[in-house]
Short mmCIF file of C-alpha atoms in Angstrom, two decimals:
data_model
loop_
_atom_site.label_atom_id
_atom_site.label_comp_id
_atom_site.label_asym_id
_atom_site.label_seq_id
_atom_site.Cartn_x
_atom_site.Cartn_y
_atom_site.Cartn_z
CA MET A 186 8.56 34.55 6.37
CA ILE A 187 11.49 34.52 3.92
CA GLU A 188 10.17 31.37 2.26
CA SER A 189 6.70 32.91 1.79
CA VAL A 190 8.27 35.98 0.17
CA LYS A 191 10.18 33.70 -2.21
CA ASN A 192 6.95 31.90 -3.09
CA ILE A 193 5.26 35.18 -3.94
CA LEU A 194 8.21 36.45 -5.98
CA SER A 195 8.56 33.19 -7.89
CA SER A 196 4.97 33.46 -9.14
CA PHE A 197 6.03 36.50 -11.17
CA VAL A 198 8.86 34.67 -12.95
CA PRO A 199 7.84 34.15 -16.62
CA MET A 200 8.31 30.60 -17.89
CA LYS A 201 10.00 32.03 -20.99
CA LEU A 202 12.92 33.18 -18.82
CA ILE A 203 13.39 29.60 -17.67
CA THR A 204 12.94 27.96 -21.06
CA ASP A 205 15.40 30.41 -22.66
CA ASN A 206 18.10 30.02 -20.02
CA CYS A 207 17.72 26.68 -18.23
CA ASN A 208 17.36 22.97 -18.79
CA PRO A 209 15.47 20.67 -16.42
CA ILE A 210 17.51 17.55 -15.70
CA LEU A 211 15.14 15.48 -13.61
CA LEU A 212 16.31 13.08 -10.91
CA TYR A 213 14.09 10.28 -9.63
CA HIS A 214 14.62 7.26 -7.41
CA SER A 215 11.59 5.15 -6.51
CA LEU A 216 8.59 5.36 -8.87
CA GLY A 217 5.28 3.55 -8.42
CA ASN A 218 2.03 3.19 -6.50
CA SER A 219 2.87 0.42 -4.04
CA SER A 220 2.34 1.41 -0.39
CA LYS A 221 5.60 -0.26 0.69
CA PHE A 222 7.53 2.63 -0.87
CA GLU A 223 5.62 5.43 0.86
CA LYS A 224 8.25 5.81 3.61
CA ASN A 225 10.94 6.48 0.99
CA ILE A 226 11.38 10.25 1.11
CA ASP A 227 12.35 10.33 -2.58
CA HIS A 228 9.38 8.28 -3.80
CA VAL A 229 7.08 9.67 -6.54
CA SER A 230 3.74 8.16 -7.52
CA LEU A 231 2.93 7.30 -11.14
CA GLU A 232 0.16 9.92 -11.31
CA ILE A 233 2.52 12.70 -10.25
CA LEU A 234 5.24 11.36 -12.55
CA GLU A 235 2.91 11.48 -15.56
CA THR A 236 1.80 15.02 -14.72
CA GLN A 237 5.39 16.19 -14.35
CA LEU A 238 6.51 14.69 -17.67
CA LYS A 239 3.59 16.28 -19.51
CA ASP A 240 4.42 19.65 -17.95
CA ILE A 241 8.03 19.41 -19.12
CA GLN A 242 6.96 18.40 -22.62
CA LYS A 243 5.02 21.64 -22.98
CA HIS A 244 8.31 23.55 -23.06
CA TRP A 245 11.18 21.13 -23.65
CA LYS A 246 12.05 18.01 -25.61
CA PHE A 247 13.25 14.99 -23.64
CA VAL A 248 16.52 13.45 -24.84
CA SER A 249 18.78 10.88 -23.19
CA ILE A 250 21.39 12.29 -20.83
CA ASP A 251 24.16 11.28 -23.27
CA GLU A 252 22.44 13.18 -26.08
CA TYR A 253 22.08 16.14 -23.76
CA VAL A 254 25.74 16.38 -22.76
CA SER A 255 26.89 16.01 -26.38
CA ALA A 256 24.40 18.50 -27.86
CA LYS A 257 26.06 21.64 -29.27
CA SER A 258 22.94 23.64 -28.47
CA LYS A 259 21.05 22.60 -25.34
CA LYS A 260 18.25 25.13 -25.67
CA GLY A 261 14.87 23.43 -25.47
CA LEU A 262 16.27 20.14 -24.16
CA ALA A 263 15.44 18.24 -20.99
CA SER A 264 16.61 14.89 -19.67
CA LEU A 265 15.41 12.30 -17.19
CA THR A 266 17.70 10.33 -14.89
CA ILE A 267 16.95 7.73 -12.22
CA ASP A 268 19.41 6.75 -9.48
CA ASP A 269 19.89 3.53 -7.49
CA GLY A 270 17.94 1.09 -9.68
CA TYR A 271 14.72 0.55 -7.74
CA LYS A 272 12.82 -2.41 -9.16
CA ASN A 273 9.57 -0.46 -9.46
CA VAL A 274 11.10 1.73 -12.18
CA ILE A 275 10.90 -1.23 -14.56
CA ASP A 276 8.02 -3.09 -12.91
CA ASP A 277 5.65 -0.12 -12.58
CA ALA A 278 6.87 3.07 -14.25
CA LEU A 279 8.09 1.82 -17.63
CA GLU A 280 4.58 2.00 -19.10
CA VAL A 281 4.35 5.72 -18.24
CA PHE A 282 7.62 6.42 -20.05
CA GLU A 283 6.49 4.39 -23.05
CA ASN A 284 3.13 6.17 -23.28
CA LEU A 285 4.88 9.55 -23.28
CA ASP A 286 7.82 8.41 -25.44
CA THR A 287 10.31 9.60 -22.82
CA PRO A 288 13.89 8.30 -22.81
CA PHE A 289 15.54 7.79 -19.42
CA THR A 290 18.75 6.49 -17.90
CA ILE A 291 18.94 4.34 -14.78
CA PHE A 292 22.16 4.69 -12.79
CA ILE A 293 22.73 1.48 -10.90
CA ASN A 294 24.61 0.21 -7.86
CA SER A 295 25.91 -3.10 -9.19
CA SER A 296 26.37 -4.83 -5.80
CA THR A 297 22.61 -5.26 -5.28
CA ILE A 298 22.51 -7.77 -8.17
CA ASP A 299 24.24 -10.26 -5.89
CA GLY A 300 21.46 -9.89 -3.32
CA LYS A 301 23.34 -7.31 -1.24
CA ILE A 302 21.01 -4.93 0.60
CA PHE A 303 21.64 -1.29 -0.28
CA TRP A 304 23.48 0.12 2.76
CA ARG A 305 21.20 3.16 2.95
CA ASP A 306 18.30 0.73 3.41
CA LYS A 307 20.20 -0.75 6.37
CA VAL A 308 20.29 2.73 7.86
CA ARG A 309 16.56 3.06 7.25
CA TYR A 310 16.01 -0.34 8.88
CA LEU A 311 17.68 0.85 12.10
CA ILE A 312 15.60 4.03 12.11
CA GLU A 313 12.27 2.37 11.33
CA ASN A 314 12.80 -0.30 14.01
CA ASP A 315 13.91 2.12 16.77
CA LEU A 316 17.37 0.59 16.88
CA VAL A 317 19.46 3.72 16.40
CA GLN A 318 20.20 4.38 20.06
CA LYS A 319 21.13 0.77 20.69
CA PHE A 320 23.37 0.75 17.64
CA VAL A 321 25.09 4.02 18.58
CA ASN A 322 25.71 2.76 22.12
CA SER A 323 27.67 -0.17 20.68
CA SER A 324 29.36 1.77 17.87
CA LEU A 325 32.99 2.86 17.88
CA LEU A 326 32.27 5.39 15.13
CA PHE A 327 29.27 7.30 16.38
CA LYS A 328 28.39 9.13 19.59
CA LYS A 329 25.17 9.89 21.42
CA ASP A 330 25.16 13.35 19.85
CA HIS A 331 24.60 11.65 16.49
CA ILE A 332 21.37 9.85 17.40
CA GLU A 333 18.97 12.62 16.39
CA SER A 334 20.74 13.26 13.08
CA PHE A 335 21.60 9.63 12.41
CA TYR A 336 20.27 9.42 8.84
CA PHE A 337 22.33 12.42 7.75
CA ILE A 338 25.44 11.86 9.85
CA THR A 339 25.92 8.40 8.34
CA LYS A 340 26.50 10.02 4.96
CA ASN A 341 28.83 12.69 6.28
CA PRO A 342 32.18 12.46 4.40
CA LYS A 343 34.14 12.41 7.65
CA PHE A 344 32.86 8.86 8.23
CA ASN A 345 34.27 6.29 5.80
CA SER A 346 31.17 4.65 4.30
CA ILE A 347 32.82 1.21 4.16
CA LYS A 348 33.44 1.38 7.91
CA VAL A 349 29.91 2.65 8.55
CA GLU A 350 28.35 -0.30 6.74
CA LYS A 351 30.73 -2.74 8.46
CA ASP A 352 29.77 -1.23 11.82
CA ILE A 353 26.08 -1.74 11.05
CA ASP A 354 26.65 -5.30 9.83
CA GLU A 355 28.55 -6.20 13.00
CA PHE A 356 25.72 -4.81 15.13
CA LEU A 357 23.10 -6.78 13.21
CA LEU A 358 25.14 -9.96 13.58
CA LYS A 359 25.73 -9.39 17.29
CA GLU A 360 22.00 -8.80 17.89
CA ASN A 361 21.03 -11.70 15.61
CA LEU A 362 18.91 -9.36 13.49
CA LYS A 363 18.09 -10.30 9.91
CA ILE A 364 16.77 -7.66 7.57
CA SER A 365 13.75 -8.98 5.68
CA SER A 366 13.57 -9.23 1.91
CA SER A 367 11.14 -6.30 1.96
CA TYR A 368 14.23 -4.08 2.20
CA LYS A 369 15.64 -5.51 -1.03
CA LEU A 370 14.08 -2.83 -3.22
CA CYS A 371 16.80 -2.35 -5.83
CA PHE A 372 17.66 -4.51 -8.86
CA ASP A 373 18.52 -8.01 -7.67
CA ASN A 374 18.09 -9.84 -10.95
CA LYS A 375 19.49 -9.31 -14.45
CA LYS A 376 15.94 -9.34 -15.84
CA TYR A 377 15.81 -5.64 -14.93
CA PHE A 378 18.45 -4.87 -17.53
CA ILE A 379 16.28 -4.73 -20.62
CA GLU A 380 17.01 -3.96 -24.25
CA HIS A 381 14.64 -1.09 -24.92
CA PRO A 382 14.94 1.97 -27.18
CA LEU A 383 13.96 4.34 -24.35
CA VAL A 384 16.12 2.82 -21.60
CA SER A 385 19.85 3.12 -20.94
CA TYR A 386 21.96 2.26 -17.92
CA GLY A 387 24.86 4.04 -16.25
CA ASN A 388 27.39 3.90 -13.42
CA HIS A 389 26.39 4.94 -9.89
CA THR A 390 29.23 2.90 -8.31
CA ALA A 391 29.07 -0.59 -6.87
CA ARG A 392 27.77 0.29 -3.40
CA HIS A 393 26.76 3.98 -3.37
CA TYR A 394 29.31 4.99 -0.76
CA VAL A 395 30.21 8.63 -0.13
CA LEU A 396 33.21 8.73 -2.45
CA SER A 397 34.92 11.63 -0.69
CA SER A 398 34.96 9.52 2.50
CA LEU A 399 37.05 6.82 0.79
CA SER A 400 40.71 6.52 -0.10
CA PRO A 401 41.65 6.94 -3.78
CA GLN A 402 42.12 3.16 -4.08
CA GLU A 403 38.70 2.49 -2.54
CA GLN A 404 37.08 5.02 -4.85
CA HIS A 405 38.65 3.48 -7.93
CA HIS A 406 37.44 0.04 -6.88
CA GLU A 407 33.84 1.23 -6.41
CA ILE A 408 33.65 3.00 -9.77
CA ALA A 409 35.56 0.42 -11.81
CA GLU A 410 33.59 -2.53 -10.39
CA CYS A 411 30.29 -1.07 -11.56
CA LYS A 412 31.77 -0.12 -14.93
CA ARG A 413 32.94 -3.70 -15.52
CA PHE A 414 29.51 -5.06 -14.60
CA ILE A 415 27.69 -2.74 -17.02
CA ASN A 416 30.14 -3.41 -19.84
CA LYS A 417 29.28 -7.14 -19.75
CA LEU A 418 25.56 -6.49 -20.37
CA ASN A 419 23.83 -6.32 -23.74
CA ILE A 420 22.03 -3.03 -23.03
CA ASN A 421 22.12 0.63 -24.02
CA LYS A 422 24.99 2.06 -21.97
CA SER A 423 25.53 5.62 -20.76
CA ASN A 424 28.97 7.22 -20.71
CA VAL A 425 27.84 9.70 -18.06
CA PHE A 426 28.59 9.07 -14.36
CA SER A 427 26.06 9.75 -11.63
CA MET A 428 27.69 10.83 -8.38
CA PRO A 429 26.36 9.01 -5.30
CA PHE A 430 24.57 11.56 -3.08
CA GLY A 431 25.59 14.18 -5.64
CA GLY A 432 26.45 17.11 -3.39
CA ASN A 433 29.63 19.12 -3.76
CA GLN A 434 30.99 17.51 -0.57
CA SER A 435 30.35 13.97 -1.79
CA PHE A 436 33.36 13.89 -4.12
CA ASN A 437 36.85 15.37 -4.26
CA SER A 438 39.75 15.92 -6.65
CA ASP A 439 40.71 12.24 -6.41
CA THR A 440 37.21 11.31 -7.59
CA LEU A 441 37.44 13.57 -10.61
CA SER A 442 40.88 12.25 -11.53
CA ILE A 443 39.70 8.63 -11.30
CA LEU A 444 36.60 9.35 -13.39
CA ASN A 445 38.74 10.99 -16.04
CA ASP A 446 41.09 7.97 -16.10
CA LEU A 447 38.06 5.68 -16.54
CA ASN A 448 36.83 7.85 -19.44
CA TYR A 449 33.88 9.48 -17.67
CA LYS A 450 33.93 13.05 -18.95
CA ASN A 451 30.55 14.20 -17.61
CA ILE A 452 29.13 13.78 -14.12
CA LEU A 453 25.65 14.25 -12.71
CA LYS A 454 25.20 16.05 -9.40
CA SER A 455 22.16 16.33 -7.15
CA THR A 456 22.15 20.01 -6.28
CA ASN A 457 18.44 20.82 -6.54
CA ASN A 458 19.18 23.27 -9.36
CA LEU A 459 18.20 23.77 -12.96
CA ASP A 460 21.04 23.17 -15.39
CA THR A 461 22.31 25.85 -17.74
CA ALA A 462 23.94 25.45 -21.13
CA THR A 463 27.48 26.10 -19.93
CA LEU A 464 30.74 24.39 -20.82
CA SER A 465 30.86 22.68 -17.41
CA ASN A 466 30.92 18.90 -17.42
CA GLN A 467 29.14 18.83 -14.05
CA ILE A 468 25.41 18.66 -14.68
CA ASN A 469 22.94 19.96 -12.12
CA ARG A 470 19.76 18.02 -11.38
CA PHE A 471 16.69 18.49 -9.21
CA MET A 472 14.18 16.08 -7.69
CA PRO A 473 10.57 16.98 -8.60
CA LYS A 474 8.21 15.64 -5.95
CA THR A 475 4.89 17.43 -6.52
CA ASP A 476 2.55 18.02 -9.44
CA GLU A 477 3.25 21.78 -9.26
CA LEU A 478 6.34 21.44 -11.39
CA GLU A 479 6.30 24.85 -13.06
CA GLN A 480 6.12 26.56 -9.68
CA THR A 481 9.01 24.42 -8.46
CA MET A 482 11.15 25.44 -11.44
CA LYS A 483 10.28 29.11 -10.92
CA LYS A 484 11.51 28.86 -7.32
CA LEU A 485 14.72 27.19 -8.46
CA TYR A 486 15.29 29.87 -11.09
CA LEU A 487 14.69 32.60 -8.52
CA LYS A 488 17.19 30.94 -6.17
CA LYS A 489 19.75 30.90 -8.98
CA ILE A 490 19.21 34.61 -9.70
CA ILE A 491 19.43 35.62 -6.02
CA LYS A 492 22.76 33.79 -5.62
CA ARG A 493 24.38 35.71 -8.45
#
């Protein structure tokens, strides 16, 4: 009932209110038309992607995220960011960005280059193969109460992500289970780091752990390792940091101190909000998933107004 009322109210929000006061910072993950990505809850098809970009270009100009954070006036600007480094971004979606002359920044997890499977894909493997209950029964970290909410509880900051992945790896080894290469969906070859005027690359940590679940030393290692990897590449580099998971609970004061020490002055969050031209160095992003983008932004703007 409440949601339907919000939908009705949002239809009366003029786009000019949004264009005058907000900036859409888009967040994508997997982009393409291959059926193997359909189970990825954050996947967006190329047709929807193209429609969304055209809708944004009616009202805003796309600039790189580094241009956005350094702009003295952000009015009329939008930016496009992509987390995790899925291979289909380069293999499939690059042509869409080229056709629409849209700059974008890919924030990578550097450990996948060595063939390491993204640990969130290990979680998905357990879920998709009905192994969660068996895993939890053997786990020293999780309890039976966590089975139903397994996907979300594994990224809860109270569970150290390093220990969670180790727990999963030990279970897979014990059960003699080998995850197929079909789960290796993120960059696993340096060919995906291309010199291109529209493409830049940024730091999303080495392994995409929940940083607030780690010790300060572990956090520093994760951020610095990815930074070193990027610095060795002959590519356009971003000086903005994309926070893994991106919620307010996914980082802490230690994280911010480490990022400052490593010269990252601006961070990207995943709050499902429109950004506003404030002095904050924490940039809000939202994940557009449908071709009704203007309606989505109206709902987000209404949510922002109601919270005030």
